[in-house]
């Protein structure tokens, strides 16, 4: 019945690429006019004038459609504009003209990742690694892609390699931390998130992650300290306010818990987890009618919210209302997460028992 603190910043898509100068070796051999347009496009890109940069590149490609650098540059612009299919088209053309350039495969992989073509992204990143085996970025991006494909062990190998090659990128430690957390390897996860925070001490996503990890290791006061820093930086972060409410509920400090739940609702009053948390406080205090009211409020926000159905069933059982408890348990089983093993087993048992009474 206990409400679960949610980890913040879990799982991300293959990251977006910012402006990059894709200058291939043969760009210097182009005609003066094509080279001038190419350099002009770089200047426009660096100032964020992407449409002007595209105009320059389109003119250059009309003059000489055989130059690799032009397609690489235009593909990079499309990538930054989230025009992923067009980016893939240009990177593919660049690869046809220069099949041994690792960076082009890496960039096309980003475009594939952003449209959900993870197998193609994986293939391109593996090719990039084969061509340039000491580039940590390729291992990192392939690790993220492996995570998307549920291949955590392979992702872990790639993050290990990325960190071996480059020990000063906080994101590498952060992503590896997330895998260790999922595997319940809390000591290793803590080492990695601390390493990330040494590199970026004011990164609120990292702080929130460490706070969540402290809740897993039952170090409530340390979790509170980290979450408080996050709230101080962003008072509108209703998820962190909710998590603080959960921690104080576990500490049986209901006054403080209610304060944080109410602050969370002040930012977002359609957040079902907070109503569920307030309901659980009332349940613990023996105020079952009030608890039921909050659980129903949570279900008004999200009619498929399994936690609220389970807690609702528990409150109805406390009131000896077996028919409503049975109905709530059935709804819980309908919407429960596949890995919520303990509560699913308990609910199934109670459904069988209540159906016989």
CSV table of C-alpha atoms in Angstrom, one decimal:
chain,number,residue,atom,x,y,z
A,1,UNK,CA,0.0,0.0,0.0
A,2,UNK,CA,2.9,2.3,0.5
A,3,UNK,CA,3.3,4.9,-2.2
A,4,UNK,CA,6.5,4.7,-4.2
A,5,UNK,CA,8.8,7.7,-4.8
A,6,UNK,CA,9.4,8.1,-8.5
A,7,UNK,CA,12.8,8.5,-9.9
A,8,UNK,CA,13.3,11.7,-11.9
A,9,UNK,CA,15.2,11.8,-15.1
A,10,UNK,CA,14.9,8.1,-16.0
A,11,UNK,CA,15.5,6.9,-19.5
A,12,UNK,CA,16.1,9.3,-22.4
A,13,UNK,CA,16.0,9.1,-26.2
A,14,UNK,CA,19.2,9.3,-28.2
A,15,UNK,CA,20.3,12.9,-27.6
A,16,UNK,CA,20.0,15.8,-30.0
A,17,UNK,CA,23.1,17.2,-31.7
A,18,UNK,CA,23.9,20.8,-31.7
A,19,UNK,CA,25.6,22.7,-34.5
A,20,UNK,CA,28.6,20.8,-35.7
A,21,UNK,CA,31.0,21.7,-38.4
A,22,UNK,CA,31.1,18.7,-40.7
A,23,UNK,CA,34.1,19.6,-42.8
A,24,UNK,CA,35.4,16.6,-44.8
A,25,UNK,CA,38.9,16.5,-46.2
A,26,UNK,CA,38.0,17.2,-49.8
A,27,UNK,CA,36.1,20.4,-49.1
A,28,UNK,CA,39.2,22.4,-49.7
A,29,UNK,CA,39.3,21.2,-53.4
A,30,UNK,CA,36.0,22.7,-54.3
A,31,UNK,CA,35.6,25.7,-56.6
A,32,UNK,CA,36.0,29.1,-55.0
A,33,UNK,CA,32.3,29.8,-55.3
A,34,UNK,CA,31.2,26.5,-53.7
A,35,UNK,CA,33.8,26.9,-51.0
A,36,UNK,CA,32.6,30.4,-50.2
A,37,UNK,CA,29.0,29.2,-50.0
A,38,UNK,CA,30.1,26.4,-47.7
A,39,UNK,CA,32.0,28.7,-45.4
A,40,UNK,CA,29.0,31.1,-45.4
A,41,UNK,CA,26.7,28.3,-44.3
A,42,UNK,CA,29.0,27.6,-41.3
A,43,UNK,CA,28.8,31.2,-40.3
A,44,UNK,CA,25.0,31.2,-40.6
A,45,UNK,CA,24.8,27.9,-38.6
A,46,UNK,CA,26.9,29.3,-35.7
A,47,UNK,CA,24.6,32.3,-35.5
A,48,UNK,CA,21.5,30.1,-35.5
A,49,UNK,CA,20.3,31.3,-38.9
A,50,UNK,CA,19.5,27.8,-40.2
A,51,UNK,CA,17.3,28.9,-43.1
A,52,UNK,CA,20.0,31.1,-44.4
A,53,UNK,CA,22.6,28.4,-44.0
A,54,UNK,CA,20.3,26.0,-45.9
A,55,UNK,CA,19.9,28.5,-48.7
A,56,UNK,CA,23.7,28.8,-49.1
A,57,UNK,CA,24.1,25.0,-49.1
A,58,UNK,CA,21.4,24.4,-51.6
A,59,UNK,CA,23.1,26.9,-54.0
A,60,UNK,CA,26.5,25.1,-53.4
A,61,UNK,CA,25.0,21.7,-54.1
A,62,UNK,CA,23.4,23.0,-57.3
A,63,UNK,CA,26.8,24.1,-58.4
A,64,UNK,CA,28.6,20.9,-57.4
A,65,UNK,CA,26.5,17.9,-56.2
A,66,UNK,CA,29.5,15.7,-55.7
A,67,UNK,CA,31.0,17.3,-52.5
A,68,UNK,CA,30.6,15.3,-49.3
A,69,UNK,CA,31.0,18.3,-47.0
A,70,UNK,CA,27.9,20.0,-48.4
A,71,UNK,CA,25.6,17.0,-47.6
A,72,UNK,CA,27.1,16.5,-44.2
A,73,UNK,CA,26.6,20.2,-43.4
A,74,UNK,CA,23.0,20.3,-44.6
A,75,UNK,CA,22.2,17.0,-42.8
A,76,UNK,CA,23.5,18.6,-39.6
A,77,UNK,CA,21.2,21.6,-40.0
A,78,UNK,CA,18.2,19.3,-40.6
A,79,UNK,CA,19.2,17.4,-37.5
A,80,UNK,CA,19.1,20.6,-35.4
A,81,UNK,CA,15.8,21.5,-36.9
A,82,UNK,CA,14.4,18.0,-36.1
A,83,UNK,CA,13.8,17.3,-39.8
A,84,UNK,CA,15.1,13.8,-39.3
A,85,UNK,CA,14.1,12.2,-42.6
A,86,UNK,CA,15.8,14.9,-44.5
A,87,UNK,CA,18.9,14.6,-42.3
A,88,UNK,CA,19.0,10.8,-43.0
A,89,UNK,CA,18.8,11.5,-46.7
A,90,UNK,CA,21.7,13.8,-46.7
A,91,UNK,CA,23.9,11.7,-44.4
A,92,UNK,CA,23.2,8.7,-46.6
A,93,UNK,CA,24.4,10.7,-49.6
A,94,UNK,CA,27.5,11.7,-47.7
A,95,UNK,CA,28.2,8.1,-46.8
A,96,UNK,CA,27.8,7.0,-50.4
A,97,UNK,CA,30.4,9.6,-51.4
A,98,UNK,CA,32.7,8.9,-48.4
A,99,UNK,CA,31.9,5.6,-46.7
A,100,UNK,CA,34.8,5.6,-44.3
A,101,UNK,CA,33.9,8.8,-42.4
A,102,UNK,CA,32.9,7.7,-38.8
A,103,UNK,CA,31.2,11.0,-37.8
A,104,UNK,CA,28.6,10.8,-40.6
A,105,UNK,CA,27.5,7.4,-39.4
A,106,UNK,CA,27.3,8.8,-35.8
A,107,UNK,CA,25.1,11.7,-36.9
A,108,UNK,CA,22.8,9.5,-39.0
A,109,UNK,CA,22.4,7.3,-36.0
A,110,UNK,CA,21.2,10.2,-34.0
A,111,UNK,CA,18.6,10.9,-36.7
A,112,UNK,CA,17.5,7.3,-36.7
A,113,UNK,CA,17.2,7.2,-32.9
A,114,UNK,CA,15.0,10.2,-32.9
A,115,UNK,CA,12.4,8.6,-35.2
A,116,UNK,CA,12.5,5.3,-33.3
A,117,UNK,CA,14.6,3.4,-35.8
A,118,UNK,CA,16.8,1.9,-33.1
A,119,UNK,CA,18.2,-1.0,-35.2
A,120,UNK,CA,19.4,1.3,-37.9
A,121,UNK,CA,20.9,3.6,-35.2
A,122,UNK,CA,22.7,0.6,-33.7
A,123,UNK,CA,24.1,-0.5,-37.0
A,124,UNK,CA,25.4,3.0,-37.7
A,125,UNK,CA,27.0,3.4,-34.3
A,126,UNK,CA,28.7,0.0,-34.6
A,127,UNK,CA,30.1,1.1,-37.9
A,128,UNK,CA,31.3,4.4,-36.5
A,129,UNK,CA,33.0,2.5,-33.6
A,130,UNK,CA,34.7,0.2,-36.1
A,131,UNK,CA,36.0,3.2,-38.0
A,132,UNK,CA,36.9,5.2,-34.9
A,133,UNK,CA,37.3,2.9,-31.9
A,134,UNK,CA,38.7,5.5,-29.5
A,135,UNK,CA,35.7,8.0,-29.8
A,136,UNK,CA,33.8,7.8,-26.5
A,137,UNK,CA,30.7,9.6,-27.9
A,138,UNK,CA,29.9,6.6,-30.2
A,139,UNK,CA,30.0,4.2,-27.3
A,140,UNK,CA,27.9,6.5,-25.2
A,141,UNK,CA,25.2,6.9,-27.9
A,142,UNK,CA,25.2,3.1,-28.6
A,143,UNK,CA,24.8,2.5,-24.8
A,144,UNK,CA,21.7,4.7,-24.8
A,145,UNK,CA,20.4,2.8,-27.9
A,146,UNK,CA,21.0,-0.5,-26.2
A,147,UNK,CA,18.9,0.8,-23.2
A,148,UNK,CA,16.1,1.6,-25.6
A,149,UNK,CA,16.2,-2.0,-26.8
A,150,UNK,CA,16.3,-3.3,-23.2
A,151,UNK,CA,19.9,-4.5,-23.6
A,152,UNK,CA,21.2,-3.2,-20.2
A,153,UNK,CA,24.2,-5.4,-20.0
A,154,UNK,CA,25.4,-4.4,-23.5
A,155,UNK,CA,24.7,-0.7,-22.6
A,156,UNK,CA,26.8,-1.1,-19.4
A,157,UNK,CA,29.7,-2.4,-21.5
A,158,UNK,CA,29.5,0.6,-23.7
A,159,UNK,CA,29.3,3.1,-20.8
A,160,UNK,CA,32.3,1.4,-19.2
A,161,UNK,CA,34.2,1.9,-22.4
A,162,UNK,CA,33.1,5.5,-22.8
A,163,UNK,CA,34.2,6.3,-19.2
A,164,UNK,CA,37.5,4.5,-19.8
A,165,UNK,CA,38.1,6.8,-22.8
A,166,UNK,CA,36.8,10.0,-21.2
A,167,UNK,CA,36.5,10.4,-17.5
A,168,UNK,CA,35.3,13.9,-17.3
A,169,UNK,CA,31.8,13.7,-18.9
A,170,UNK,CA,29.1,13.7,-16.2
A,171,UNK,CA,26.5,12.2,-18.5
A,172,UNK,CA,28.5,9.0,-18.9
A,173,UNK,CA,28.5,8.4,-15.2
A,174,UNK,CA,24.8,9.4,-14.9
A,175,UNK,CA,23.7,6.9,-17.5
A,176,UNK,CA,25.7,4.1,-15.9
A,177,UNK,CA,24.3,5.0,-12.5
A,178,UNK,CA,20.8,4.5,-13.9
A,179,UNK,CA,21.6,1.0,-15.0
A,180,UNK,CA,23.2,0.2,-11.6
A,181,UNK,CA,20.1,1.6,-9.9
A,182,UNK,CA,17.8,-0.6,-12.0
A,183,UNK,CA,20.0,-3.6,-11.1
A,184,UNK,CA,19.8,-2.7,-7.4
A,185,UNK,CA,23.5,-2.2,-7.2
A,186,UNK,CA,23.2,0.7,-5.0
A,187,UNK,CA,26.9,1.2,-4.0
A,188,UNK,CA,28.0,1.3,-7.6
A,189,UNK,CA,25.1,3.6,-8.5
A,190,UNK,CA,26.1,5.9,-5.6
A,191,UNK,CA,29.7,6.0,-6.8
A,192,UNK,CA,28.6,7.0,-10.3
A,193,UNK,CA,26.1,9.7,-9.3
A,194,UNK,CA,28.7,11.2,-6.9
A,195,UNK,CA,31.2,11.2,-9.8
A,196,UNK,CA,28.7,13.0,-12.0
A,197,UNK,CA,28.0,15.6,-9.2
A,198,UNK,CA,31.7,16.2,-8.8
A,199,UNK,CA,31.8,17.2,-12.5
A,200,UNK,CA,28.5,19.2,-12.4
A,201,UNK,CA,27.7,20.0,-8.7
A,202,UNK,CA,24.6,22.1,-9.5
A,203,UNK,CA,22.9,19.7,-11.9
A,204,UNK,CA,19.4,19.3,-10.4
A,205,UNK,CA,18.7,16.1,-12.4
A,206,UNK,CA,21.7,14.5,-10.8
A,207,UNK,CA,20.7,15.7,-7.3
A,208,UNK,CA,17.2,14.4,-7.8
A,209,UNK,CA,18.6,11.0,-8.8
A,210,UNK,CA,20.9,10.9,-5.8
A,211,UNK,CA,18.0,11.8,-3.6
A,212,UNK,CA,16.0,8.9,-5.1
A,213,UNK,CA,18.9,6.6,-4.5
A,214,UNK,CA,19.1,7.7,-0.9
A,215,UNK,CA,15.4,6.6,-0.5
A,216,UNK,CA,16.4,3.2,-1.9
A,217,UNK,CA,19.2,2.9,0.7
A,218,UNK,CA,16.9,4.1,3.5
A,219,UNK,CA,18.9,7.3,4.1
A,220,UNK,CA,15.9,9.6,4.4
A,221,UNK,CA,17.7,12.6,5.9
A,222,UNK,CA,20.2,12.6,3.0
A,223,UNK,CA,17.4,12.3,0.5
A,224,UNK,CA,15.6,15.2,2.1
A,225,UNK,CA,18.7,17.4,1.9
A,226,UNK,CA,19.2,16.8,-1.8
A,227,UNK,CA,15.5,17.2,-2.6
A,228,UNK,CA,15.5,20.5,-0.6
A,229,UNK,CA,18.3,21.8,-2.8
A,230,UNK,CA,16.3,20.9,-5.9
A,231,UNK,CA,13.2,22.7,-4.6
A,232,UNK,CA,15.3,25.7,-3.6
A,233,UNK,CA,16.5,26.0,-7.2
A,234,UNK,CA,13.0,25.3,-8.7
A,235,UNK,CA,10.1,25.8,-6.3
A,236,UNK,CA,7.7,24.7,-9.1
A,237,UNK,CA,9.0,21.2,-9.2
A,238,UNK,CA,5.9,19.4,-8.0
A,239,UNK,CA,7.3,15.9,-8.5
A,240,UNK,CA,10.1,16.7,-6.0
A,241,UNK,CA,7.6,18.3,-3.6
A,242,UNK,CA,5.5,15.1,-3.9
A,243,UNK,CA,8.6,12.9,-3.2
A,244,UNK,CA,9.4,15.0,-0.1
A,245,UNK,CA,5.8,14.4,1.1
A,246,UNK,CA,6.3,10.7,0.7
A,247,UNK,CA,9.5,10.7,2.7
A,248,UNK,CA,7.9,12.6,5.6
A,249,UNK,CA,4.9,10.3,5.5
A,250,UNK,CA,7.3,7.3,5.9
A,251,UNK,CA,8.9,9.2,8.9
A,252,UNK,CA,5.4,9.6,10.3
A,253,UNK,CA,5.8,13.4,10.2
A,254,UNK,CA,2.3,13.9,8.8
A,255,UNK,CA,2.3,17.7,9.3
A,256,UNK,CA,5.4,18.1,7.2
A,257,UNK,CA,4.2,15.6,4.6
A,258,UNK,CA,0.9,17.4,4.2
A,259,UNK,CA,2.8,20.7,3.8
A,260,UNK,CA,4.8,19.3,0.9
A,261,UNK,CA,1.8,17.6,-0.7
A,262,UNK,CA,-0.2,20.9,-0.6
A,263,UNK,CA,2.7,22.8,-2.1
A,264,UNK,CA,2.8,20.3,-4.9
A,265,UNK,CA,-0.9,20.7,-5.5
A,266,UNK,CA,-0.4,24.4,-5.6
A,267,UNK,CA,1.8,23.9,-8.6
A,268,UNK,CA,-0.3,21.1,-10.3
A,269,UNK,CA,-3.7,20.2,-8.9
A,270,UNK,CA,-4.2,17.4,-11.4
A,271,UNK,CA,-1.4,15.3,-10.0
A,272,UNK,CA,-3.0,12.0,-8.8
A,273,UNK,CA,0.1,10.9,-6.8
A,274,UNK,CA,-0.3,13.7,-4.4
A,275,UNK,CA,-4.0,13.0,-3.7
A,276,UNK,CA,-3.0,9.3,-3.2
A,277,UNK,CA,-0.3,10.5,-0.8
A,278,UNK,CA,-2.8,12.6,1.2
A,279,UNK,CA,-5.2,9.7,1.2
A,280,UNK,CA,-2.5,7.4,2.6
A,281,UNK,CA,-1.9,9.8,5.5
A,282,UNK,CA,-5.6,9.8,6.4
A,283,UNK,CA,-5.5,6.0,6.2
A,284,UNK,CA,-2.6,5.8,8.6
A,285,UNK,CA,-4.5,8.2,10.9
A,286,UNK,CA,-7.5,5.9,10.8
A,287,UNK,CA,-9.7,8.5,8.9
A,288,UNK,CA,-10.9,6.0,6.3
A,289,UNK,CA,-13.7,8.2,4.8
A,290,UNK,CA,-11.2,11.0,4.2
A,291,UNK,CA,-8.7,8.6,2.7
A,292,UNK,CA,-11.4,7.3,0.3
A,293,UNK,CA,-12.2,10.8,-0.7
A,294,UNK,CA,-8.6,11.5,-1.6
A,295,UNK,CA,-8.2,8.2,-3.4
A,296,UNK,CA,-11.3,9.0,-5.5
A,297,UNK,CA,-9.9,12.4,-6.2
A,298,UNK,CA,-6.7,10.7,-7.5
A,299,UNK,CA,-8.8,8.5,-9.8
A,300,UNK,CA,-10.6,11.6,-11.1
A,301,UNK,CA,-7.2,12.8,-12.3
A,302,UNK,CA,-6.2,9.4,-13.7
A,303,UNK,CA,-8.9,6.6,-13.9
A,304,UNK,CA,-6.1,4.0,-14.6
A,305,UNK,CA,-4.0,4.8,-11.5
A,306,UNK,CA,-3.4,1.4,-10.0
A,307,UNK,CA,-1.9,2.6,-6.7
A,308,UNK,CA,-5.1,4.5,-5.8
A,309,UNK,CA,-7.3,1.4,-6.6
A,310,UNK,CA,-5.2,-0.8,-4.3
A,311,UNK,CA,-5.3,1.8,-1.5
A,312,UNK,CA,-9.0,2.3,-2.0
A,313,UNK,CA,-9.5,-1.4,-1.6
A,314,UNK,CA,-7.6,-1.4,1.6
A,315,UNK,CA,-9.7,1.5,3.0
A,316,UNK,CA,-12.9,-0.3,2.0
A,317,UNK,CA,-11.7,-3.4,3.8
A,318,UNK,CA,-11.0,-1.3,6.9
A,319,UNK,CA,-14.7,-0.2,6.7
A,320,UNK,CA,-15.8,-3.8,6.2
A,321,UNK,CA,-17.3,-2.9,2.8
A,322,UNK,CA,-16.4,-6.1,1.0
A,323,UNK,CA,-18.3,-5.5,-2.2
A,324,UNK,CA,-16.5,-2.2,-2.9
A,325,UNK,CA,-13.2,-3.6,-1.8
A,326,UNK,CA,-13.6,-6.5,-4.3
A,327,UNK,CA,-14.4,-4.0,-7.1
A,328,UNK,CA,-11.4,-1.9,-6.2
A,329,UNK,CA,-9.1,-4.9,-6.2
A,330,UNK,CA,-10.3,-6.0,-9.6
A,331,UNK,CA,-9.6,-2.5,-11.0
A,332,UNK,CA,-6.2,-2.6,-9.5
A,333,UNK,CA,-5.4,-5.9,-11.2
A,334,UNK,CA,-6.6,-4.5,-14.5
A,335,UNK,CA,-4.2,-1.6,-14.4
A,336,UNK,CA,-1.3,-2.8,-12.2
A,337,UNK,CA,2.2,-2.6,-13.5
A,338,UNK,CA,3.6,-6.0,-14.7
A,339,UNK,CA,6.4,-5.9,-12.1
A,340,UNK,CA,4.2,-5.0,-9.1
A,341,UNK,CA,4.5,-8.7,-8.0
A,342,UNK,CA,3.7,-8.5,-4.3
A,343,UNK,CA,0.6,-6.3,-4.5
A,344,UNK,CA,-0.7,-8.2,-7.5
A,345,UNK,CA,-0.3,-11.5,-5.6
A,346,UNK,CA,-2.1,-10.0,-2.5
A,347,UNK,CA,-4.9,-8.5,-4.6
A,348,UNK,CA,-5.5,-11.8,-6.4
A,349,UNK,CA,-5.6,-13.6,-3.1
A,350,UNK,CA,-8.1,-11.1,-1.7
A,351,UNK,CA,-10.3,-11.2,-4.8
A,352,UNK,CA,-10.6,-15.0,-4.5
A,353,UNK,CA,-11.3,-14.8,-0.7
A,354,UNK,CA,-13.8,-11.9,-1.0
A,355,UNK,CA,-15.7,-13.6,-3.9
A,356,UNK,CA,-16.3,-16.6,-1.7
A,357,UNK,CA,-17.6,-14.6,1.3
